[in-house]
Structures are given as C-alpha cells and as structure tokens.
XYZ file of C-alpha atoms in Angstrom:
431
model
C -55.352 86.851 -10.632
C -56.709 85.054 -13.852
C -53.644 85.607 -15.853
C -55.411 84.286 -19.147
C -58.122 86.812 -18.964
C -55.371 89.674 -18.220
C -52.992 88.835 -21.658
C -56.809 88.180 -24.380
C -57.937 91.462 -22.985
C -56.190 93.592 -25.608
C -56.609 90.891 -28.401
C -60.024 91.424 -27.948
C -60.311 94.883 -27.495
C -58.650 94.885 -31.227
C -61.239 92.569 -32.290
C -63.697 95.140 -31.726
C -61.838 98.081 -33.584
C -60.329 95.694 -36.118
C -61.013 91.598 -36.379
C -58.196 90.991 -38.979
C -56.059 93.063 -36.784
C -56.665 91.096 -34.063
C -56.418 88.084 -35.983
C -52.947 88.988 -36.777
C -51.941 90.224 -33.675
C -53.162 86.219 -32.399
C -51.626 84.320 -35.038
C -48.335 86.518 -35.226
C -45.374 84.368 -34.574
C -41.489 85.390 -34.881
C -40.255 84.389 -38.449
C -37.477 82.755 -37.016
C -39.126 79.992 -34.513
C -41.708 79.914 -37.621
C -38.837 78.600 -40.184
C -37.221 76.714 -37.127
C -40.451 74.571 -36.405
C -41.974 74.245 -39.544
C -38.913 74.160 -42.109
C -40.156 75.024 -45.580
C -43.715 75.311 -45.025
C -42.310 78.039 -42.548
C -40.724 79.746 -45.049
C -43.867 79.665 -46.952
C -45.983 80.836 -43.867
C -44.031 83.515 -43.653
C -43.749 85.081 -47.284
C -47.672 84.775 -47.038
C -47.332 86.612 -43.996
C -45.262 89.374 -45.126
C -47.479 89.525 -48.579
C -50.653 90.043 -46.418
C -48.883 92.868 -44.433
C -47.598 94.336 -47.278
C -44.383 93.617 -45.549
C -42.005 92.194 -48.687
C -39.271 94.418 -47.956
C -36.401 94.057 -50.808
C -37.514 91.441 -52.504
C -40.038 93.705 -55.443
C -36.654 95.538 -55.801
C -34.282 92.631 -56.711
C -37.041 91.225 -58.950
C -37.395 94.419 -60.383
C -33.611 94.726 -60.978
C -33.659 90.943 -62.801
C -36.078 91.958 -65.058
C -34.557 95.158 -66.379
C -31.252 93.200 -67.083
C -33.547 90.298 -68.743
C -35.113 93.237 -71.019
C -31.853 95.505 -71.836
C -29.598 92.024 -71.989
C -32.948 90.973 -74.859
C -32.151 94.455 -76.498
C -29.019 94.666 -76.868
C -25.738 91.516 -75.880
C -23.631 94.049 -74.548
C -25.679 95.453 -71.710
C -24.294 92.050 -69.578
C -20.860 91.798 -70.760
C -18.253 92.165 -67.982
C -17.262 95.898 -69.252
C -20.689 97.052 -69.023
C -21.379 95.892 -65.650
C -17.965 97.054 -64.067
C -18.958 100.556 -65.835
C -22.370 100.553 -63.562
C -20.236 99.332 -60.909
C -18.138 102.365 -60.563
C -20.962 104.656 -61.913
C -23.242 104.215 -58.922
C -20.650 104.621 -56.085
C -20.532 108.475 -56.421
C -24.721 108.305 -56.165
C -24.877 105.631 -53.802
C -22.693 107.104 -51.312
C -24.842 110.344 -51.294
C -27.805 108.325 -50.855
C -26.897 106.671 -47.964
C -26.407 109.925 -46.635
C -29.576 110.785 -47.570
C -31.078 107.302 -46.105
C -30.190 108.611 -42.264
C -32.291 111.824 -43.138
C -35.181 109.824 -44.391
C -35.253 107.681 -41.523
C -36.125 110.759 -39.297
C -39.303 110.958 -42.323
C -37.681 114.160 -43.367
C -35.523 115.688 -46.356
C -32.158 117.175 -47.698
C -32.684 119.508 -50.984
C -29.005 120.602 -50.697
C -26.800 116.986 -51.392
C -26.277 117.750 -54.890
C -24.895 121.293 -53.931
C -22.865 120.081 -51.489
C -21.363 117.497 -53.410
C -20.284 120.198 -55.829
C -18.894 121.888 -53.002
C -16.919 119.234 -52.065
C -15.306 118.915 -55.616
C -14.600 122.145 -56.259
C -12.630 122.593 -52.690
C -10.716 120.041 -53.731
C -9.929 121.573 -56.794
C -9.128 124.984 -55.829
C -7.069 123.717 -53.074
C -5.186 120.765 -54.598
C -4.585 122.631 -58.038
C -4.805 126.249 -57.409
C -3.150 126.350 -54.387
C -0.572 122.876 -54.617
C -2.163 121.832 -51.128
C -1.898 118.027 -50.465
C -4.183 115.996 -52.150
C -5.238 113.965 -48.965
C -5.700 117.166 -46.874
C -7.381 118.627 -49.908
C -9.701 115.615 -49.352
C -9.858 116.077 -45.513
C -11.078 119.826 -45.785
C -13.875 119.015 -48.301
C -15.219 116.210 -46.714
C -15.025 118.414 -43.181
C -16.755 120.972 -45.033
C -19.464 118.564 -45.980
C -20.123 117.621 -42.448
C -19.864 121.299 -41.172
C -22.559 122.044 -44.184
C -24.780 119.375 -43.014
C -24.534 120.541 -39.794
C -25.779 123.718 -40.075
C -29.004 122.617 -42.079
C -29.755 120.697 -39.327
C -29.091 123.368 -36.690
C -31.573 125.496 -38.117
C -34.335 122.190 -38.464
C -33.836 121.073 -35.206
C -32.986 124.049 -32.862
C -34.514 126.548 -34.765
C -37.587 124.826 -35.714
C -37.399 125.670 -39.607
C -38.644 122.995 -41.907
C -36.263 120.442 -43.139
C -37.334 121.436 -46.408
C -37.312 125.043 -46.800
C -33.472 125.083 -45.128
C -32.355 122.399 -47.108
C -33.919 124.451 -50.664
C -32.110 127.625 -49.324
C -28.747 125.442 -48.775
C -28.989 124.397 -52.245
C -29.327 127.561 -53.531
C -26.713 129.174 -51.467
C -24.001 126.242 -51.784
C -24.731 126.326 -55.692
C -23.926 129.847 -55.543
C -21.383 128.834 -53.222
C -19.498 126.516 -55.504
C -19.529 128.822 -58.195
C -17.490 131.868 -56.629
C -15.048 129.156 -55.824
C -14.596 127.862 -58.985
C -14.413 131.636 -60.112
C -14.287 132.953 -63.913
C -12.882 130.084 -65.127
C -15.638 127.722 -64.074
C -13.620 124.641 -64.626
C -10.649 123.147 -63.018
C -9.106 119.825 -64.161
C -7.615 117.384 -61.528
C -4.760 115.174 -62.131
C -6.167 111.513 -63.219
C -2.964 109.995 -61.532
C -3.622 111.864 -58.720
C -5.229 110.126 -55.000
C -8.726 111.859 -56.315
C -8.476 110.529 -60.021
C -7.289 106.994 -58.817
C -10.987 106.930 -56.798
C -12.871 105.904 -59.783
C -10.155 104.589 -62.087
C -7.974 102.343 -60.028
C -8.487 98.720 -60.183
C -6.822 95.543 -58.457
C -5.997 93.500 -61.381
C -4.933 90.341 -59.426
C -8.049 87.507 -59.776
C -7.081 87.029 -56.244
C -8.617 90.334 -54.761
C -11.644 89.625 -56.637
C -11.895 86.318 -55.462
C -10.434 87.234 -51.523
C -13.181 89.537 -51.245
C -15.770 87.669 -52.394
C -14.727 84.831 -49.586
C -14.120 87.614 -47.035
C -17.783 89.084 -47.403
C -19.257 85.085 -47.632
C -17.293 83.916 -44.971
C -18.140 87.607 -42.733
C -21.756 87.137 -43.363
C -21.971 83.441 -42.229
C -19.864 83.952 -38.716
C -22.174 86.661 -38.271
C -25.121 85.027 -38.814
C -24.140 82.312 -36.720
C -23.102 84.373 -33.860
C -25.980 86.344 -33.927
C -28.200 83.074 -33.665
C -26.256 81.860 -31.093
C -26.367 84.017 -29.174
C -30.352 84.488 -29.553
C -30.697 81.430 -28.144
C -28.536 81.671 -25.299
C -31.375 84.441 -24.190
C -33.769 81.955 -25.167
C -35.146 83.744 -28.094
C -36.243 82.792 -31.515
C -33.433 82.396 -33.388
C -32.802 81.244 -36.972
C -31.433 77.345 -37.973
C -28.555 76.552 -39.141
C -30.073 74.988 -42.449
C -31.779 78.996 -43.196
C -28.294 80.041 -42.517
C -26.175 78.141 -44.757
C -29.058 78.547 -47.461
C -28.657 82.012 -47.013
C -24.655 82.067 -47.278
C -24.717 79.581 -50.230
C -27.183 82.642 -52.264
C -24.613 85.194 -51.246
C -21.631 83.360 -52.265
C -23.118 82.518 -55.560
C -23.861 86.440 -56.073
C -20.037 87.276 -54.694
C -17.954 85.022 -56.885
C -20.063 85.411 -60.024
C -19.946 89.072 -59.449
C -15.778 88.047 -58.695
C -15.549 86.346 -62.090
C -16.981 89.236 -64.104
C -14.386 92.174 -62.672
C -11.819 89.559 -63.509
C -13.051 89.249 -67.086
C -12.350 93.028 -67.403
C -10.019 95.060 -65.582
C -10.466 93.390 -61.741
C -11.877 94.722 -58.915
C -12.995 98.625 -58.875
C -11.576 100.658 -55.706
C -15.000 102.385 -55.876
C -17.381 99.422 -55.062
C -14.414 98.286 -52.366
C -15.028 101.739 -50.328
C -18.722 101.455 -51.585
C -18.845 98.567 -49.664
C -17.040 98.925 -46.700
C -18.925 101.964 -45.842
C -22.490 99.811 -46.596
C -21.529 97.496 -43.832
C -19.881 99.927 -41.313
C -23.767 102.172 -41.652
C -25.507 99.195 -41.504
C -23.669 98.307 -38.564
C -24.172 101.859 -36.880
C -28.165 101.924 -37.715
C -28.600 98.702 -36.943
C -26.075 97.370 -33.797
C -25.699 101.006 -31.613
C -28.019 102.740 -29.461
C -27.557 105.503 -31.864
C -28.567 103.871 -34.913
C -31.805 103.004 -32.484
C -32.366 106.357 -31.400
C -32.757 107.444 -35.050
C -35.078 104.319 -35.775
C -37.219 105.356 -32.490
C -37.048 109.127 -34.241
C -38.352 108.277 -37.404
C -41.538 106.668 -35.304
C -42.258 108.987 -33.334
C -40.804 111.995 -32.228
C -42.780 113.085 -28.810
C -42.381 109.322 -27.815
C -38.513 109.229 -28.497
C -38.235 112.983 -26.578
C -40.124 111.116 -23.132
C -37.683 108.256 -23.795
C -34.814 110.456 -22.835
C -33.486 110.377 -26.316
C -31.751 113.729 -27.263
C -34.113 115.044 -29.984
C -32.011 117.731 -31.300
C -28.830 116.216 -31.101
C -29.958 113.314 -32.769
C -31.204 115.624 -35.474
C -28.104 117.898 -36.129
C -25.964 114.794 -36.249
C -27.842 112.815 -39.103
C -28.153 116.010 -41.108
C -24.194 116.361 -40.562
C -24.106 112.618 -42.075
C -26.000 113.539 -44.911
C -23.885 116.367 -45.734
C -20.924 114.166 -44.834
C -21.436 111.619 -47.131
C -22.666 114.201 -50.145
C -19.245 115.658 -49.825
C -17.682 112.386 -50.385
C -20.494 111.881 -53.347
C -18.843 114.983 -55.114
C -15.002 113.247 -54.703
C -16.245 110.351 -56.563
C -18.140 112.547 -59.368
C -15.070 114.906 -59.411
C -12.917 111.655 -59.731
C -14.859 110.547 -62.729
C -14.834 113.146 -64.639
C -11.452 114.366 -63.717
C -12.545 118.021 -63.128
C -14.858 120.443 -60.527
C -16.967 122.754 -63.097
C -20.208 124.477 -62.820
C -22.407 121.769 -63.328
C -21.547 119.920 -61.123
C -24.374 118.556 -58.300
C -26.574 119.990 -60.605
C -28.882 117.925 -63.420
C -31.084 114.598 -62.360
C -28.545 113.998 -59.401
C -30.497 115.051 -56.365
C -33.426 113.358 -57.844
C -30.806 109.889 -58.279
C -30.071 109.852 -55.066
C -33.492 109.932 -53.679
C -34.588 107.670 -55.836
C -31.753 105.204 -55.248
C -32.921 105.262 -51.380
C -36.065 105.095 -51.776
C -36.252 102.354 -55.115
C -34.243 100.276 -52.727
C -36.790 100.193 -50.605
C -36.222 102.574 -47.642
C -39.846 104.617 -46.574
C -40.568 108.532 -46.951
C -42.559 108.179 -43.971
C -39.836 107.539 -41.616
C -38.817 104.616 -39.699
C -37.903 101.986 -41.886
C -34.518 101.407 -44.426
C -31.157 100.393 -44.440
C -28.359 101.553 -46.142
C -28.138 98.484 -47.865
C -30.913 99.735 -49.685
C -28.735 102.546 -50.941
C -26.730 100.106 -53.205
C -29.779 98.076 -54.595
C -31.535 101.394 -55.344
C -28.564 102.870 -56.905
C -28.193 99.458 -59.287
C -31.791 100.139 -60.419
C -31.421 103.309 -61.321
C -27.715 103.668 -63.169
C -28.831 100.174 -64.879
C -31.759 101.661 -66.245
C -29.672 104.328 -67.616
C -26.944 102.453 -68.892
C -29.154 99.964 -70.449
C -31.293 103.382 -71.989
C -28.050 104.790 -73.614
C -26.993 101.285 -75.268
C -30.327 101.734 -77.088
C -29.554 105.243 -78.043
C -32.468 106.426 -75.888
C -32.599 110.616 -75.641
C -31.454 111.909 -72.483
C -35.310 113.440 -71.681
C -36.907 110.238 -72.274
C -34.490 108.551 -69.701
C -35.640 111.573 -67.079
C -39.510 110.353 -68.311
C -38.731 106.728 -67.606
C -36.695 107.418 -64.405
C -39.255 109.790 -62.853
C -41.830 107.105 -63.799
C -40.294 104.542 -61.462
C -39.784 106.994 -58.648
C -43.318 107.178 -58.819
C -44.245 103.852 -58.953
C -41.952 103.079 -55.897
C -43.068 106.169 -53.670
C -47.138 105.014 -54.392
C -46.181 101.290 -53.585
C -44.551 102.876 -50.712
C -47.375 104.490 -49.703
C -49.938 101.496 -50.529
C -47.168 99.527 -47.985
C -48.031 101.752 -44.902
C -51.690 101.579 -45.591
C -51.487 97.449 -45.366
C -49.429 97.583 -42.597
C -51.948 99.767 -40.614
C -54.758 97.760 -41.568
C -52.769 94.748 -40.699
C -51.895 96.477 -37.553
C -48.240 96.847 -37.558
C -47.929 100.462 -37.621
C-alpha cells in the first residue's frame, strides 16, 4: 500500500471544494510544538494563525476591558481607585455566578429565559423561611439553592424528554416563577434579611488581613504553574505536543502580576471580598468539570452535534436535564448574592436588565450562541465588562436608559463578531 497517496487523498479532495481550506488543513500544526520549535516567531505564527481563523478567543475581550478602564479612569480619577474596583468586585459575583450557569446551557447552543426568575425565587425562600418562619439560615440556604436545581430540572425535562423548545419552556418558567416569587413574598412584597446574618455576610464580609490577599494571590500563581507543568509533562510522556517551560513561566509571571496587583488594591480598601473568594473557587471547580471529566466532554460533543453525540453512546437526555438543573442551580445561588446585597427579597427582584446581564456576561466573555465553544472563565471576564461599564456610566451621572442603550449596543457587537467568528472558521475549515 502507498501510504503517502492514502493520508494527501483528503487534503486534496479539500483542495477541490476549498484551496485555502486545504491549505490550512496542510500547514496546520499544534500551537504547542509551534511555540516549542520556533520560540517567538512561534508565538507570532500562531496569533497570525488564530487571526486568519478568526480564532482569537479572549483576547478582543481583555483588550476591550483595558480600554473601557483607560476611557472611564480619563473621565473621571475615581473609577480606578481601590474602592471602586472592590465595589465591581463584589457587584459582579451575584451576575457572574448566574452566568456560568447559563454558560453550560449555551454550550448545548440553546437557552434559559427563566434565571432571573429563579434567582428571585431563591431569595425570597430564603426570606420567608429564615425570617418568617425562624428556620436556620444555612438550611434556609440549602432549600433555595435545592429549589433552584429542582427548577432547572424541570425546564429541562420538558426540552429534552418532552421535546418542547428550550425557549418557549424557559419563557413560561419565567413567567410562572415570577408569579411564583410573588405569592411567596405575599402582600407585603418585601422582606428584609439580617445584614449580620450568614446571607448578609455573602456580599459584605471581608478578610482584612493583607495576608489573605496576598496568600491567595500565591495560592492561585503557584496552582496555575504546577498545573501547567503537570499537564505538559505529562503530554510528553504520551509523546504529544506539549508546551515549554519558557511559555509556561511567561505565562505564570502575567498571572502573578494580575494576582498581587489585584492583592494590593483589596488591601488598600477593606481586604479581600468573600464574594470574589466563592466567585472564584466555583470558576475553577466548572472549569475543571467542562474541561477535565467525560461529562464536561459529553456536553462539548452536545453542543457540536447532537445526532453524532446520540451514536456515540452519550446519554442525550440526561445530559440535557442535568445542565438545565446547573443553570437553575447556579441562578438560585445568583439570587443569594443579590438578596445579600441588598439585604432584602422584594418584588423586583430577578426582574430589570438582569437576565439580559447575564447573557451578556457569557457571551461578552467570549463563549458562542451557536454551541460548542466557552468556558466558564468567560463568565468572570464577561461579567467585568459589563458591571465596569456600568459603574464607570454612573460615576459620569449617565441616565439609567442610556446605560441599557450602551449595554445592549455591546451585546450586539459581541453576538455579530460572534457570528462573523463561525463564518471564518468554516471558511478556514475548522467547523
């Protein structure tokens, strides 16, 4: 057999249907033995690579995010100062853990309508249990955030065994969950929680040693670096491309100098937010799931193709129920954090810009309506964008409907790029 003929047979084929395809598909080298061989020029090579394929992946968004601060911190001197970024800080857990939530649905190239409901919900259990009825705050917590799950779970019983669109159940949950919420909260409409209490500490405790500042900055530096290095270790034990040690440590050194500058400005203020701690831990725990398990891979393989996932063996509907019980999951913890900020459940709550926050976060931060492709890491770069933009729009006096102008106006400028993304990466032939 002429095994030479046998592996240009498809290249060529493309070359008929597409030549740059093909070209692509010929030239295409792992990023990793690219940098490893070629050392900065591979570096280079490969951001050309990624420009032509339309392939950039966070990078627009963290440029994006340095030039708003650059314009509001022109403005006006305060939007930088170490009180007004530890506001934002806390500000965007509340949304950013709903949009991670919201991430796993999107990765299935679907939609939840009801998160802003069910974050309500969520509050107002908590509320009426806690306060109304003296249950313990923790199991107050327990039942709201089971309830959230339970909610989820439902939508996505009627999506994926039913059949009914993702969209039209999720609407109806809204609806009914707003509705919902209210009869909870009854006549009164508004129940204030204790701020001392486990729910009020959420969003206004802070560790005022430097060193927890400081000991998390190292921890997350020093995590990231072993992990790195494990992962390329091991990567070359199987004799695959792997990534040097030199992109490692250049990697590490940008993340430390992110982690303790970020470290010196809590310290500056009033330390280190409990929010952004949980924030965090559950950002690496879901991007450990979505990226390390077989189940984070089944949702991936989901979001690409359904009928090719169901032949795989993969539990479709399962698969389905579960990520629409994580959405719901994580909304419910959303509404702790928004009940914990404003120290009360009332009737407003989930309602307003907030559904269209969290989508936005998710999908500003780069992860795809289509399906596919995200991380939940993109929830917290998402959510910086778009609670920066709004801090740094209220220091300026801005009205309230010309911040929903400006922030609709960059949700559509990242779902077209989004779109314009895909279309690259078809012609490029990567999709």
């Amino acid at each position: 057999m002429n095994t030479d003929k046998t592996s240009t047979a498809p290249a060529d084929a493309a070359a008929v249907v597409n030549p740059e395809a093909a070209h692509d598909a010929l030239t295409a080298v792992d990023p990793r033995l690219l940098v490893r061989e070629q050392g900065f020029a591979g570096y280079l090579s490969e951001f050309k690579r990624k420009l032509h394929a339309g392939d950039l992946g966070s990078i627009p968004v963290v440029i994006g995010l340095i030039i708003i601060c650059i314009i509001f911190q022109s403005l006006n001197s305060n939007f930088l100062s170490a009180q007004n970024l530890s506001n934002i800080a806390v500000t965007m857990v509340a949304t950013g853990m709903m949009a991670v939530g919201i991430i796993f649905v999107l990765l299935l190239g679907e939609i939840d309508l009801s998160v802003g409901a069910v974050s309500g919900v969520s509050g107002a259990i908590v509320a009426v249990l806690s306060v109304t009825h003296g249950v313990n705050e923790w199991l107050a917590m327990l039942v709201a955030i089971v309830s959230g799950a339970l909610i989820g779970a439902i939508h996505g019983f009627f999506f994926a065994r039913i059949g009914a669109p993702a969209f039209a159940v999720t609407l109806a949950g809204l609806l009914f969950w707003q509705g919902f919420m209210l009869q909870l909260l009854g006549d009164q409409g508004t129940i204030n929680l204790d701020s001392e209490g486990v729910v009020g500490k959420l969003t206004t405790y802070y560790f005022s040693d430097v060193a927890a500042a400081y000991g998390l900055a190292a921890v997350a530096v020093l995590g990231f670096f072993l992990s790195s290095f494990l992962d390329s270790r091991r990567r070359e034990a199987a004799g695959v491309p792997s990534r040097p040690l030199v992109d490692i440590v250049v990697r590490t050194v940008v993340l430390a100098v992110v982690a303790f500058a970020a470290a010196i400005m809590f310290n500056q203020y009033k330390g280190l937010p409990l929010a952004l701690v949980l924030f965090l831990v559950v950002l690496v725990l879901t991007d450990f799931v979505l990226r390390r398990t077989a189940y984070g891979r089944k949702i991936f393989a989901l979001g690409g193709s359904v009928e090719a996932s169901r032949r795989a063996g993969i539990n479709v509907t399962a698969i389905r129920i579960s990520v629409f019980s994580i959405a719901g999951t994580f909304a419910a913890i959303g509404g702790l954090f928004w009940a914990s900020k404003i120290a009360a459940a009332n009737q407003s709550a989930g309602s307003g810009d907030l559904l269209m926050n969290v989508i936005a976060a998710a999908v500003i931060g780069g992860t795809s309506l289509f399906g596919g492709r995200g991380r939940t890491w993109n929830a917290l770069l998402g959510v910086m964008v778009i609670v920066s933009i709004q801090y740094g729009l209220a220091l300026e006096g801005i009205a309230t409907p010309i911040q929903y102008m400006i922030t609709g106006g960059v949700l559509l400028a990242t779902v077209v790029i989004d779109s314009i993304t895909r279309k690259t990466q078809k012609t490029a032939g990567r999709a």
